[in-house]
mmCIF file of C-alpha atoms in Angstrom:
data_model
loop_
_atom_site.group_PDB
_atom_site.id
_atom_site.type_symbol
_atom_site.label_atom_id
_atom_site.label_comp_id
_atom_site.label_asym_id
_atom_site.label_seq_id
_atom_site.Cartn_x
_atom_site.Cartn_y
_atom_site.Cartn_z
ATOM 1 C CA MET A 1 -15.717 -29.683 4.896
ATOM 2 C CA SER A 2 -17.448 -28.461 1.786
ATOM 3 C CA SER A 3 -18.792 -24.943 1.166
ATOM 4 C CA SER A 4 -22.393 -26.297 1.311
ATOM 5 C CA ASN A 5 -21.728 -27.987 4.732
ATOM 6 C CA ARG A 6 -20.346 -24.861 6.449
ATOM 7 C CA THR A 7 -23.791 -23.390 7.127
ATOM 8 C CA GLU A 8 -25.117 -26.735 8.402
ATOM 9 C CA SER A 9 -22.443 -27.106 10.979
ATOM 10 C CA SER A 10 -20.194 -24.709 12.697
ATOM 11 C CA PRO A 11 -19.112 -21.663 10.689
ATOM 12 C CA LEU A 12 -15.706 -21.882 9.195
ATOM 13 C CA ALA A 13 -13.033 -19.815 10.810
ATOM 14 C CA PHE A 14 -9.254 -19.254 10.257
ATOM 15 C CA ILE A 15 -6.598 -19.031 12.999
ATOM 16 C CA LEU A 16 -4.430 -16.029 12.782
ATOM 17 C CA THR A 17 -0.788 -16.108 13.730
ATOM 18 C CA GLY A 18 0.994 -13.692 15.849
ATOM 19 C CA ILE A 19 4.690 -14.603 16.375
ATOM 20 C CA PRO A 20 5.581 -17.877 14.795
ATOM 21 C CA GLY A 21 6.876 -20.365 17.322
ATOM 22 C CA LEU A 22 5.048 -18.959 20.318
ATOM 23 C CA SER A 23 1.783 -20.643 21.384
ATOM 24 C CA VAL A 24 0.444 -17.200 22.776
ATOM 25 C CA SER A 25 1.234 -13.912 20.971
ATOM 26 C CA SER A 26 3.541 -11.821 23.247
ATOM 27 C CA SER A 27 1.786 -8.695 24.489
ATOM 28 C CA TRP A 28 5.069 -6.791 24.161
ATOM 29 C CA MET A 29 4.661 -6.925 20.364
ATOM 30 C CA ALA A 30 1.439 -4.839 20.722
ATOM 31 C CA LEU A 31 3.245 -1.711 21.822
ATOM 32 C CA PRO A 32 5.721 -1.260 18.808
ATOM 33 C CA LEU A 33 2.976 -2.258 16.408
ATOM 34 C CA CYS A 34 0.567 0.195 17.806
ATOM 35 C CA CYS A 35 3.228 2.889 17.669
ATOM 36 C CA LEU A 36 3.713 2.104 14.010
ATOM 37 C CA TYR A 37 -0.033 2.290 13.355
ATOM 38 C CA LEU A 38 -0.090 5.551 15.255
ATOM 39 C CA LEU A 39 2.788 6.984 13.371
ATOM 40 C CA MET A 40 1.241 5.954 10.056
ATOM 41 C CA ILE A 41 -2.127 7.549 10.925
ATOM 42 C CA LEU A 42 -0.492 10.835 12.223
ATOM 43 C CA GLY A 43 1.773 11.186 9.250
ATOM 44 C CA ASN A 44 -0.829 10.531 6.509
ATOM 45 C CA CYS A 45 -3.612 12.481 8.235
ATOM 46 C CA THR A 46 -1.129 15.470 8.560
ATOM 47 C CA LEU A 47 -0.411 15.333 4.926
ATOM 48 C CA LEU A 48 -4.059 15.132 4.052
ATOM 49 C CA TRP A 49 -4.848 18.085 6.319
ATOM 50 C CA LEU A 50 -1.924 20.207 4.890
ATOM 51 C CA ILE A 51 -2.954 19.550 1.302
ATOM 52 C CA LYS A 52 -6.629 20.353 2.077
ATOM 53 C CA THR A 53 -5.973 23.602 3.995
ATOM 54 C CA ASP A 54 -3.042 25.144 1.997
ATOM 55 C CA HIS A 55 -4.327 26.391 -1.458
ATOM 56 C CA SER A 56 -0.692 26.589 -2.638
ATOM 57 C CA LEU A 57 -0.728 22.790 -2.495
ATOM 58 C CA HIS A 58 -3.687 22.452 -4.641
ATOM 59 C CA THR A 59 -1.773 21.199 -7.643
ATOM 60 C CA PRO A 60 -1.786 17.788 -9.544
ATOM 61 C CA MET A 61 1.319 16.501 -7.712
ATOM 62 C CA TYR A 62 -0.249 16.985 -4.231
ATOM 63 C CA TYR A 63 -3.637 15.718 -5.217
ATOM 64 C CA LEU A 64 -1.962 12.557 -6.249
ATOM 65 C CA LEU A 65 -0.040 12.531 -3.051
ATOM 66 C CA SER A 66 -3.225 12.846 -1.141
ATOM 67 C CA MET A 67 -4.482 9.743 -3.050
ATOM 68 C CA LEU A 68 -1.361 7.996 -2.002
ATOM 69 C CA SER A 69 -2.023 8.903 1.672
ATOM 70 C CA VAL A 70 -5.537 7.566 1.353
ATOM 71 C CA ALA A 71 -4.335 4.298 -0.177
ATOM 72 C CA ASP A 72 -1.603 4.053 2.743
ATOM 73 C CA LEU A 73 -4.344 4.577 5.345
ATOM 74 C CA GLY A 74 -6.699 2.005 3.800
ATOM 75 C CA LEU A 75 -3.986 -0.605 3.444
ATOM 76 C CA SER A 76 -2.811 -0.325 7.037
ATOM 77 C CA LEU A 77 -6.209 0.227 8.697
ATOM 78 C CA SER A 78 -7.409 -2.983 6.933
ATOM 79 C CA THR A 79 -5.207 -4.888 9.221
ATOM 80 C CA LEU A 80 -5.608 -2.923 12.466
ATOM 81 C CA PRO A 81 -8.522 -4.808 13.922
ATOM 82 C CA THR A 82 -6.925 -8.241 13.555
ATOM 83 C CA MET A 83 -3.582 -6.847 14.904
ATOM 84 C CA LEU A 84 -5.384 -5.513 18.058
ATOM 85 C CA ALA A 85 -7.348 -8.782 18.343
ATOM 86 C CA VAL A 86 -4.218 -11.088 18.127
ATOM 87 C CA PHE A 87 -1.621 -9.041 20.045
ATOM 88 C CA TRP A 88 -3.781 -7.103 22.485
ATOM 89 C CA PHE A 89 -6.806 -9.346 23.304
ATOM 90 C CA LYS A 90 -5.272 -12.690 22.470
ATOM 91 C CA SER A 91 -8.262 -13.538 19.972
ATOM 92 C CA THR A 92 -6.741 -15.381 17.088
ATOM 93 C CA SER A 93 -9.936 -16.684 15.512
ATOM 94 C CA LEU A 94 -11.562 -15.052 12.473
ATOM 95 C CA LEU A 95 -14.556 -16.102 10.573
ATOM 96 C CA PHE A 96 -14.144 -17.077 6.954
ATOM 97 C CA GLU A 97 -16.378 -14.352 5.577
ATOM 98 C CA ALA A 98 -14.478 -11.623 7.703
ATOM 99 C CA CYS A 99 -11.209 -12.976 6.283
ATOM 100 C CA ILE A 100 -12.470 -12.568 2.868
ATOM 101 C CA VAL A 101 -13.582 -9.039 3.478
ATOM 102 C CA GLN A 102 -10.182 -8.169 5.060
ATOM 103 C CA MET A 103 -8.321 -9.940 2.135
ATOM 104 C CA CYS A 104 -10.438 -7.793 -0.478
ATOM 105 C CA PHE A 105 -9.489 -4.534 1.444
ATOM 106 C CA ILE A 106 -5.814 -5.418 1.625
ATOM 107 C CA HIS A 107 -5.488 -6.313 -1.958
ATOM 108 C CA SER A 108 -7.693 -3.596 -3.358
ATOM 109 C CA PHE A 109 -5.676 -0.893 -1.529
ATOM 110 C CA SER A 110 -2.461 -2.457 -2.673
ATOM 111 C CA ALA A 111 -3.621 -2.342 -6.254
ATOM 112 C CA ILE A 112 -4.887 1.311 -5.746
ATOM 113 C CA GLU A 113 -1.422 2.382 -4.347
ATOM 114 C CA SER A 114 0.304 0.693 -7.325
ATOM 115 C CA GLY A 115 -1.993 2.729 -9.792
ATOM 116 C CA VAL A 116 -1.284 5.979 -7.864
ATOM 117 C CA LEU A 117 2.351 5.516 -8.100
ATOM 118 C CA VAL A 118 1.919 5.112 -11.851
ATOM 119 C CA ALA A 119 -0.084 8.403 -12.039
ATOM 120 C CA MET A 120 2.678 10.086 -10.101
ATOM 121 C CA ALA A 121 5.288 8.790 -12.434
ATOM 122 C CA PHE A 122 3.157 10.167 -15.340
ATOM 123 C CA ASP A 123 3.043 13.595 -13.410
ATOM 124 C CA ARG A 124 6.844 13.632 -13.145
ATOM 125 C CA PHE A 125 7.242 12.765 -16.782
ATOM 126 C CA ILE A 126 5.029 15.679 -17.944
ATOM 127 C CA ALA A 127 6.572 18.067 -15.531
ATOM 128 C CA ILE A 128 10.144 17.206 -16.754
ATOM 129 C CA CYS A 129 9.528 16.237 -20.433
ATOM 130 C CA CYS A 130 6.686 18.675 -21.363
ATOM 131 C CA PRO A 131 6.923 21.377 -18.724
ATOM 132 C CA LEU A 132 5.195 23.949 -20.935
ATOM 133 C CA HIS A 133 2.139 21.736 -21.304
ATOM 134 C CA TYR A 134 1.969 20.592 -17.559
ATOM 135 C CA ALA A 135 -0.949 22.962 -16.553
ATOM 136 C CA SER A 136 -2.925 22.276 -19.816
ATOM 137 C CA VAL A 137 -2.422 18.402 -19.608
ATOM 138 C CA LEU A 138 -2.778 17.826 -15.891
ATOM 139 C CA THR A 139 -5.962 19.540 -15.084
ATOM 140 C CA SER A 140 -8.006 19.043 -12.011
ATOM 141 C CA SER A 141 -10.712 17.264 -13.784
ATOM 142 C CA LEU A 142 -8.236 14.829 -15.317
ATOM 143 C CA ILE A 143 -6.744 14.114 -11.901
ATOM 144 C CA LEU A 144 -10.226 13.419 -10.527
ATOM 145 C CA LYS A 145 -11.035 10.931 -13.422
ATOM 146 C CA VAL A 146 -7.673 9.302 -13.070
ATOM 147 C CA GLY A 147 -8.227 8.921 -9.218
ATOM 148 C CA VAL A 148 -11.676 7.376 -9.836
ATOM 149 C CA ALA A 149 -10.363 4.926 -12.474
ATOM 150 C CA ILE A 150 -7.605 3.854 -10.212
ATOM 151 C CA PHE A 151 -10.067 3.209 -7.194
ATOM 152 C CA VAL A 152 -12.501 1.316 -9.526
ATOM 153 C CA ARG A 153 -9.752 -0.744 -10.987
ATOM 154 C CA GLY A 154 -8.479 -1.655 -7.538
ATOM 155 C CA ILE A 155 -11.920 -2.912 -6.462
ATOM 156 C CA CYS A 156 -12.930 -4.618 -9.596
ATOM 157 C CA VAL A 157 -9.749 -6.644 -10.079
ATOM 158 C CA VAL A 158 -10.092 -8.017 -6.527
ATOM 159 C CA LEU A 159 -13.730 -8.932 -6.470
ATOM 160 C CA PRO A 160 -13.425 -12.113 -8.623
ATOM 161 C CA VAL A 161 -10.836 -13.256 -6.201
ATOM 162 C CA ALA A 162 -13.342 -13.150 -3.371
ATOM 163 C CA VAL A 163 -15.998 -14.931 -5.411
ATOM 164 C CA LEU A 164 -13.626 -17.730 -6.433
ATOM 165 C CA ILE A 165 -12.161 -18.333 -2.938
ATOM 166 C CA LYS A 166 -15.708 -18.193 -1.407
ATOM 167 C CA LYS A 167 -16.446 -21.403 -3.248
ATOM 168 C CA MET A 168 -13.351 -23.264 -2.256
ATOM 169 C CA PRO A 169 -13.547 -26.116 0.341
ATOM 170 C CA PHE A 170 -11.272 -25.955 3.207
ATOM 171 C CA CYS A 171 -10.452 -29.264 5.077
ATOM 172 C CA ARG A 172 -6.765 -28.869 6.055
ATOM 173 C CA SER A 173 -5.125 -26.874 8.843
ATOM 174 C CA ARG A 174 -6.837 -23.488 9.115
ATOM 175 C CA VAL A 175 -3.821 -21.743 10.668
ATOM 176 C CA LEU A 176 -2.859 -18.663 8.525
ATOM 177 C CA SER A 177 0.773 -17.417 8.375
ATOM 178 C CA HIS A 178 0.061 -13.873 9.503
ATOM 179 C CA PHE A 179 -2.200 -11.788 11.737
ATOM 180 C CA PHE A 180 -4.235 -10.778 8.706
ATOM 181 C CA CYS A 181 -5.578 -12.578 5.591
ATOM 182 C CA LEU A 182 -3.754 -12.658 2.205
ATOM 183 C CA HIS A 183 -5.067 -14.415 -0.790
ATOM 184 C CA GLN A 184 -2.065 -16.680 -1.322
ATOM 185 C CA ASP A 185 -2.078 -17.630 2.285
ATOM 186 C CA MET A 186 -5.740 -18.630 2.324
ATOM 187 C CA LEU A 187 -5.377 -20.511 -1.016
ATOM 188 C CA SER A 188 -2.589 -22.608 0.481
ATOM 189 C CA LEU A 189 -5.114 -24.030 2.911
ATOM 190 C CA ALA A 190 -7.780 -25.087 0.345
ATOM 191 C CA CYS A 191 -8.142 -28.756 -0.324
ATOM 192 C CA GLY A 192 -9.947 -28.354 -3.704
ATOM 193 C CA ASP A 193 -8.596 -27.637 -7.186
ATOM 194 C CA ILE A 194 -7.030 -24.202 -7.027
ATOM 195 C CA ARG A 195 -5.791 -23.876 -10.489
ATOM 196 C CA VAL A 196 -8.470 -21.310 -11.612
ATOM 197 C CA ASN A 197 -7.919 -19.352 -8.395
ATOM 198 C CA SER A 198 -4.090 -19.317 -8.896
ATOM 199 C CA LEU A 199 -4.323 -18.426 -12.588
ATOM 200 C CA TYR A 200 -6.704 -15.638 -11.956
ATOM 201 C CA GLY A 201 -4.549 -14.349 -9.070
ATOM 202 C CA LEU A 202 -1.572 -14.293 -11.236
ATOM 203 C CA THR A 203 -3.415 -12.621 -14.026
ATOM 204 C CA ALA A 204 -4.683 -9.945 -11.680
ATOM 205 C CA VAL A 205 -0.985 -9.316 -10.402
ATOM 206 C CA ILE A 206 0.255 -9.115 -14.044
ATOM 207 C CA LEU A 207 -2.484 -6.733 -14.996
ATOM 208 C CA THR A 208 -2.153 -4.404 -12.140
ATOM 209 C CA LYS A 209 1.344 -4.362 -10.696
ATOM 210 C CA GLY A 210 3.013 -5.956 -13.639
ATOM 211 C CA LEU A 211 1.666 -3.319 -16.074
ATOM 212 C CA ASP A 212 2.190 -0.559 -13.503
ATOM 213 C CA SER A 213 5.777 -1.370 -12.945
ATOM 214 C CA LEU A 214 6.280 -1.495 -16.785
ATOM 215 C CA SER A 215 4.583 1.782 -17.172
ATOM 216 C CA ILE A 216 6.677 3.405 -14.440
ATOM 217 C CA LEU A 217 9.952 1.946 -16.002
ATOM 218 C CA MET A 218 9.103 3.524 -19.398
ATOM 219 C CA SER A 219 8.194 6.781 -17.799
ATOM 220 C CA TYR A 220 11.576 7.017 -16.070
ATOM 221 C CA MET A 221 13.471 5.888 -19.080
ATOM 222 C CA MET A 222 12.028 8.964 -20.953
ATOM 223 C CA ILE A 223 12.649 11.201 -17.817
ATOM 224 C CA LEU A 224 16.276 10.180 -17.650
ATOM 225 C CA ARG A 225 16.765 10.722 -21.401
ATOM 226 C CA THR A 226 15.341 14.269 -21.001
ATOM 227 C CA ILE A 227 17.480 15.048 -17.906
ATOM 228 C CA SER A 228 20.775 13.696 -19.680
ATOM 229 C CA SER A 229 20.025 16.186 -22.537
ATOM 230 C CA ILE A 230 20.080 19.115 -20.178
ATOM 231 C CA VAL A 231 23.250 21.047 -20.657
ATOM 232 C CA SER A 232 23.430 22.886 -17.280
ATOM 233 C CA GLN A 233 24.483 20.642 -14.370
ATOM 234 C CA PRO A 234 22.551 22.594 -11.804
ATOM 235 C CA ALA A 235 19.412 22.512 -13.973
ATOM 236 C CA ARG A 236 20.016 18.643 -14.354
ATOM 237 C CA ALA A 237 20.338 18.128 -10.690
ATOM 238 C CA LYS A 238 17.234 20.228 -9.925
ATOM 239 C CA ALA A 239 15.186 18.294 -12.433
ATOM 240 C CA PHE A 240 16.279 14.964 -10.999
ATOM 241 C CA SER A 241 15.655 16.097 -7.429
ATOM 242 C CA THR A 242 11.897 16.543 -8.225
ATOM 243 C CA CYS A 243 11.724 12.815 -8.727
ATOM 244 C CA ILE A 244 13.656 11.743 -5.541
ATOM 245 C CA SER A 245 10.505 11.499 -3.331
ATOM 246 C CA HIS A 246 8.543 9.462 -5.887
ATOM 247 C CA LEU A 247 11.549 7.047 -6.436
ATOM 248 C CA CYS A 248 11.711 6.476 -2.668
ATOM 249 C CA ALA A 249 8.008 5.692 -2.629
ATOM 250 C CA LEU A 250 8.562 3.245 -5.508
ATOM 251 C CA LEU A 251 11.323 1.442 -3.667
ATOM 252 C CA ILE A 252 9.454 1.504 -0.345
ATOM 253 C CA PHE A 253 6.481 -0.130 -2.007
ATOM 254 C CA TYR A 254 7.833 -2.535 -4.665
ATOM 255 C CA ILE A 255 10.812 -4.023 -2.794
ATOM 256 C CA PRO A 256 8.671 -5.600 -0.011
ATOM 257 C CA LEU A 257 5.989 -6.499 -2.494
ATOM 258 C CA ILE A 258 8.354 -8.435 -4.816
ATOM 259 C CA GLY A 259 10.108 -10.086 -1.778
ATOM 260 C CA LEU A 260 6.701 -11.369 -0.426
ATOM 261 C CA SER A 261 5.631 -12.598 -3.880
ATOM 262 C CA LEU A 262 8.984 -14.533 -4.299
ATOM 263 C CA LEU A 263 8.710 -15.813 -0.759
ATOM 264 C CA HIS A 264 5.280 -17.293 -1.365
ATOM 265 C CA TRP A 265 6.466 -19.031 -4.488
ATOM 266 C CA LEU A 266 10.086 -20.010 -3.685
ATOM 267 C CA GLY A 267 10.541 -19.602 -0.048
ATOM 268 C CA LYS A 268 8.628 -22.499 1.366
ATOM 269 C CA HIS A 269 11.708 -23.781 3.266
ATOM 270 C CA LEU A 270 12.302 -20.557 4.998
ATOM 271 C CA SER A 271 11.141 -19.939 8.650
ATOM 272 C CA PRO A 272 7.564 -18.675 9.340
ATOM 273 C CA LEU A 273 9.101 -15.649 11.132
ATOM 274 C CA THR A 274 10.712 -14.690 7.830
ATOM 275 C CA HIS A 275 7.301 -14.761 6.117
ATOM 276 C CA MET A 276 5.784 -12.682 8.962
ATOM 277 C CA LEU A 277 8.414 -9.978 8.999
ATOM 278 C CA LEU A 278 8.255 -9.521 5.219
ATOM 279 C CA ALA A 279 4.457 -9.288 5.125
ATOM 280 C CA ASP A 280 4.489 -6.816 7.972
ATOM 281 C CA ALA A 281 7.021 -4.752 6.046
ATOM 282 C CA TYR A 282 4.877 -4.981 2.921
ATOM 283 C CA LEU A 283 1.838 -3.605 4.757
ATOM 284 C CA LEU A 284 3.320 -1.261 7.305
ATOM 285 C CA VAL A 285 6.635 0.108 6.011
ATOM 286 C CA PRO A 286 5.236 2.065 2.965
ATOM 287 C CA PRO A 287 2.397 3.813 4.786
ATOM 288 C CA VAL A 288 4.817 4.781 7.719
ATOM 289 C CA LEU A 289 7.739 6.027 5.479
ATOM 290 C CA ASN A 290 5.915 7.768 2.669
ATOM 291 C CA PRO A 291 4.771 10.716 4.704
ATOM 292 C CA LEU A 292 8.198 11.055 6.218
ATOM 293 C CA VAL A 293 9.875 10.921 2.899
ATOM 294 C CA TYR A 294 7.654 13.461 1.253
ATOM 295 C CA SER A 295 7.885 15.750 4.465
ATOM 296 C CA TRP A 296 11.580 15.523 4.288
ATOM 297 C CA LYS A 297 12.201 15.820 0.581
ATOM 298 C CA THR A 298 9.372 18.200 -0.498
ATOM 299 C CA LYS A 299 10.137 21.890 0.319
ATOM 300 C CA GLN A 300 6.462 22.925 0.268
ATOM 301 C CA ILE A 301 5.295 20.387 2.699
ATOM 302 C CA ARG A 302 8.388 20.918 4.994
ATOM 303 C CA ARG A 303 7.711 24.731 5.173
ATOM 304 C CA GLN A 304 3.976 24.127 5.928
ATOM 305 C CA ILE A 305 4.961 21.683 8.763
ATOM 306 C CA LEU A 306 7.440 24.338 10.155
ATOM 307 C CA ILE A 307 4.775 26.960 10.022
ATOM 308 C CA LEU A 308 2.289 24.745 11.730
ATOM 309 C CA LEU A 309 4.878 23.933 14.578
ATOM 310 C CA CYS A 310 5.783 27.652 14.964
ATOM 311 C CA ARG A 311 1.996 28.403 15.352
ATOM 312 C CA ARG A 312 1.523 25.803 18.048
ATOM 313 C CA GLY A 313 4.705 26.990 19.825
ATOM 314 C CA ASN A 314 3.460 30.652 19.706
ATOM 315 C CA GLN A 315 -0.062 29.507 21.133
ATOM 316 C CA GLN A 316 1.514 27.584 23.916
ATOM 317 C CA GLY A 317 3.899 30.588 24.705
ATOM 318 C CA VAL A 318 0.834 32.963 24.893
#
């Protein structure tokens, strides 16, 4: 069916997949998934609330952490409606236009999160390599401009993907591999020439996550060189410990992302369940674990959480 014929006949729709191999998605999957979404919302909203209300956290590092929480929330909430539809209400059909909108949100917030991780690497680089210039370089106005640039880049790089795929004809099976829409997954169902779409998709990935990962690598090479030049062992350990949370966030984000990308290119022979689990890990694991990692490894946030819990306990005791 061509793009021009869609409006003349029935509207084009995709079929979302719950658990591969099962004709009807099992309702027992809804509970753990809902728990993950609730944990993600609670963790990231708590971080945002603590950073907003505690003036001691109004520093560049925590402003960037709040941007990471916003990106995590956006990435996961983009898939929440279709997750509930598939696993809770057994509704697997999604209109083509709605699928494109969801795809744009997912890939935009993924690019935004990658950009925020680069900004956080630069923050750690300045803090360790140029500590005397930290306050003068990383001002609030600069952080605001960087945040706006990251969000604009994330949106602009994905919009052409939506325009290109909107013009594609779909005449094969319309069953997607996940309970949400990804560009590679939608493109694999197109029956037209996908070379332009594939080329732009690859270019977009290189210009975002490719350059971002290279920038992060260069930042940490200079950070490690600076740390290795510190004579005092305790001072060296203290300097490196300030990077632990960010390094964990990098691993949590990039390992599932790289695995999912390789799976789409090289893992055609693997089971659909493997594709589903890795895609779910890419979208749900970073938003769930990032607040836990930063709450556990960052002393200021851990202290504020303990103060909050003590206040709640005192109020209940009264």
